[in-house]
Short mmCIF file of C-alpha atoms in Angstrom, two decimals:
data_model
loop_
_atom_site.label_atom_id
_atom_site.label_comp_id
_atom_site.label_asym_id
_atom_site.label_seq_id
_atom_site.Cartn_x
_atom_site.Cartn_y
_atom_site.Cartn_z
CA UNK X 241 0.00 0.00 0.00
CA UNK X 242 2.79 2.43 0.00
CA UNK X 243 3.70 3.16 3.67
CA UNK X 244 7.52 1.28 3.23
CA UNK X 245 8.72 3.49 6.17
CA UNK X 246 6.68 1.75 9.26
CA UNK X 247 7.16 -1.74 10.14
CA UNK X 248 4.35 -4.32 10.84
CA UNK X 249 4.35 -3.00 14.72
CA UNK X 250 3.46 -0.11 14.00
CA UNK X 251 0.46 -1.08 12.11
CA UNK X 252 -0.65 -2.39 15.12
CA UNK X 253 -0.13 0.84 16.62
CA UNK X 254 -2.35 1.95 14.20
CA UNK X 255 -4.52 0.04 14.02
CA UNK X 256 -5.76 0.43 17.29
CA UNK X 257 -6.07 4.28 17.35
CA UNK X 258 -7.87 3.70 13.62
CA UNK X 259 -10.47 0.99 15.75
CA UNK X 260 -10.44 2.38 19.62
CA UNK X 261 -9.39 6.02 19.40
CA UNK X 262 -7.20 8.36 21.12
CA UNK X 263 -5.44 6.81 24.55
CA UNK X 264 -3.09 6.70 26.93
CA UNK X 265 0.33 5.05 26.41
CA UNK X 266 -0.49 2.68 29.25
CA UNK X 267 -3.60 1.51 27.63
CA UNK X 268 -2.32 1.35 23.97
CA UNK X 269 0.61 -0.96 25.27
CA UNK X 270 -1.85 -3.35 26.84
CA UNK X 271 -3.57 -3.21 23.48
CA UNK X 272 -0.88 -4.81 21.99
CA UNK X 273 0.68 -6.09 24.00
CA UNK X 274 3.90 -4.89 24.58
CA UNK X 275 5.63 -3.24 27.06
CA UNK X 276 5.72 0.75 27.82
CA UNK X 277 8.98 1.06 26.94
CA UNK X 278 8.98 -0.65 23.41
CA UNK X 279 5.84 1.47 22.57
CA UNK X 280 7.23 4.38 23.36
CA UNK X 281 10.15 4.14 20.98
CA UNK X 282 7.56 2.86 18.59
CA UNK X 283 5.44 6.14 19.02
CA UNK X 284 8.79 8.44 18.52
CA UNK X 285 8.95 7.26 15.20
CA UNK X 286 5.37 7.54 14.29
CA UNK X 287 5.19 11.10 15.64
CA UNK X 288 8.38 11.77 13.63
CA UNK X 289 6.10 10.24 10.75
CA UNK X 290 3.34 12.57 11.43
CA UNK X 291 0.93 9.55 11.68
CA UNK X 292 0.11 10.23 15.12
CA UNK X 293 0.78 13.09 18.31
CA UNK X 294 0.09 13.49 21.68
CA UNK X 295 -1.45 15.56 24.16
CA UNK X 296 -1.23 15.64 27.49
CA UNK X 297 -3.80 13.76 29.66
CA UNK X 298 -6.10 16.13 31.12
CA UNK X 299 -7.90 13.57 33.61
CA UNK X 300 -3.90 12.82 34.85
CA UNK X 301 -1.33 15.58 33.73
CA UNK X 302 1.41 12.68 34.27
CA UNK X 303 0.13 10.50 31.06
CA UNK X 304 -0.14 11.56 27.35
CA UNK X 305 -2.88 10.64 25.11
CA UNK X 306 -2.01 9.10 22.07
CA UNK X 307 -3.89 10.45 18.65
CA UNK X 308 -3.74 9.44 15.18
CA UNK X 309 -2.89 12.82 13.11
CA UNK X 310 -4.86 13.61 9.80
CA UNK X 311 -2.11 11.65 8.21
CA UNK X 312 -3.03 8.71 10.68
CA UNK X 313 -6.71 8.66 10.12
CA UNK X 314 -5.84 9.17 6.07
CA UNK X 315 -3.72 5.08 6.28
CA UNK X 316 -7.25 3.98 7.71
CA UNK X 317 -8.91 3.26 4.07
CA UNK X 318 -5.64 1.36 3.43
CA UNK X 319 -5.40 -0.59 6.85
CA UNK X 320 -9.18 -1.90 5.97
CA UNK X 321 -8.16 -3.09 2.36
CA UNK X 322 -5.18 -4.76 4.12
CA UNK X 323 -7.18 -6.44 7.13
CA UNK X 324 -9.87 -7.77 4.47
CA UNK X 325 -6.82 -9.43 1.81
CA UNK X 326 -5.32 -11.00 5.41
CA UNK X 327 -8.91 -12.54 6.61
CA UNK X 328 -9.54 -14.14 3.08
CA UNK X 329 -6.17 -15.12 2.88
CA UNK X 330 -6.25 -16.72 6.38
CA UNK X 331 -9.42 -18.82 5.97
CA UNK X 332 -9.19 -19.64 2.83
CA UNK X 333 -10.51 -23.03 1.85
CA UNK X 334 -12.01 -22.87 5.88
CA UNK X 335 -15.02 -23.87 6.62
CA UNK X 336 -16.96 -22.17 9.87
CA UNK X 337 -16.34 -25.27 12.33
CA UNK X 338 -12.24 -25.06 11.32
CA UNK X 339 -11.87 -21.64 11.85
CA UNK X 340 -13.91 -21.85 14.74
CA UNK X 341 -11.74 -24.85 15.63
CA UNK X 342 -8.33 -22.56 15.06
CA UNK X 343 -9.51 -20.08 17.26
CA UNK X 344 -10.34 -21.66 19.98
CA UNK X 345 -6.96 -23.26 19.91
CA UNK X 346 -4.83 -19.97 19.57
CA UNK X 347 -6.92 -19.02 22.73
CA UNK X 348 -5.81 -21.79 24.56
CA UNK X 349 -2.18 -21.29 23.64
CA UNK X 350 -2.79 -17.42 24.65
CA UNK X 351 -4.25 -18.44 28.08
CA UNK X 352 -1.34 -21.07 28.44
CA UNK X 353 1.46 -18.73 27.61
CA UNK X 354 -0.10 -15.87 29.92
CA UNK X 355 -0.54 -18.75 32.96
CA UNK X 356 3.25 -19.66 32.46
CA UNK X 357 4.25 -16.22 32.53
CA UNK X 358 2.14 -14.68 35.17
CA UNK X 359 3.38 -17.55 37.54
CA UNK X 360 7.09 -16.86 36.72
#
């Protein structure tokens, strides 16, 4: 689609202001799952990018809020056409009980993953 200079993490970055909105950086790291500290070097070079900015958090003058720019909310067109090629890519050849099937077993490996780690 043209954007050659972000990386896949970003995207999800993106994608989750495109889907949720504006946040905090504490909330868009539990989004996706990574830690504060690896989002906020991801943010740096989006807001170098001019895909997204921040403000800061009127509720708690100690966080930012995290927004996508006019740039930002211009990839969201793009991010759609990109979500819809993965999801028939994906399931292709699927029927509803296999993909049903596949997701329930990523969940467990999610769940079994987070249980390991949460009792380290």
């Amino acid at each position: 689609m043209g954007y050659t200079e972000i990386a896949p993490s970003h995207g999800d970055i993106i994608s989750v202001l495109i889907h949720r909105g504006e946040m905090t950086k504490t909330e868009l790291a539990n989004a996706i799952n990574r830690d504060r500290s690896t989002v906020t070097v991801l943010l740096k070079k989006l807001e170098k990018l001019d895909f997204i900015a921040t403000r800061v958090n009127e509720a708690d003058s100690r966080s930012a809020i995290v927004y996508l720019t006019e740039k930002g909310i211009g990839m969201k067109k793009a991010f759609l056409e990109i979500s819809e090629k993965l999801y028939e890519i994906q399931y292709k050849n699927m029927n509803e009980d296999q993909i049903n099937a596949l997701k329930s077993g990523l969940e467990q490996l999610y769940r079994n993953f987070k249980t390991e780690a949460d009792d380290a």
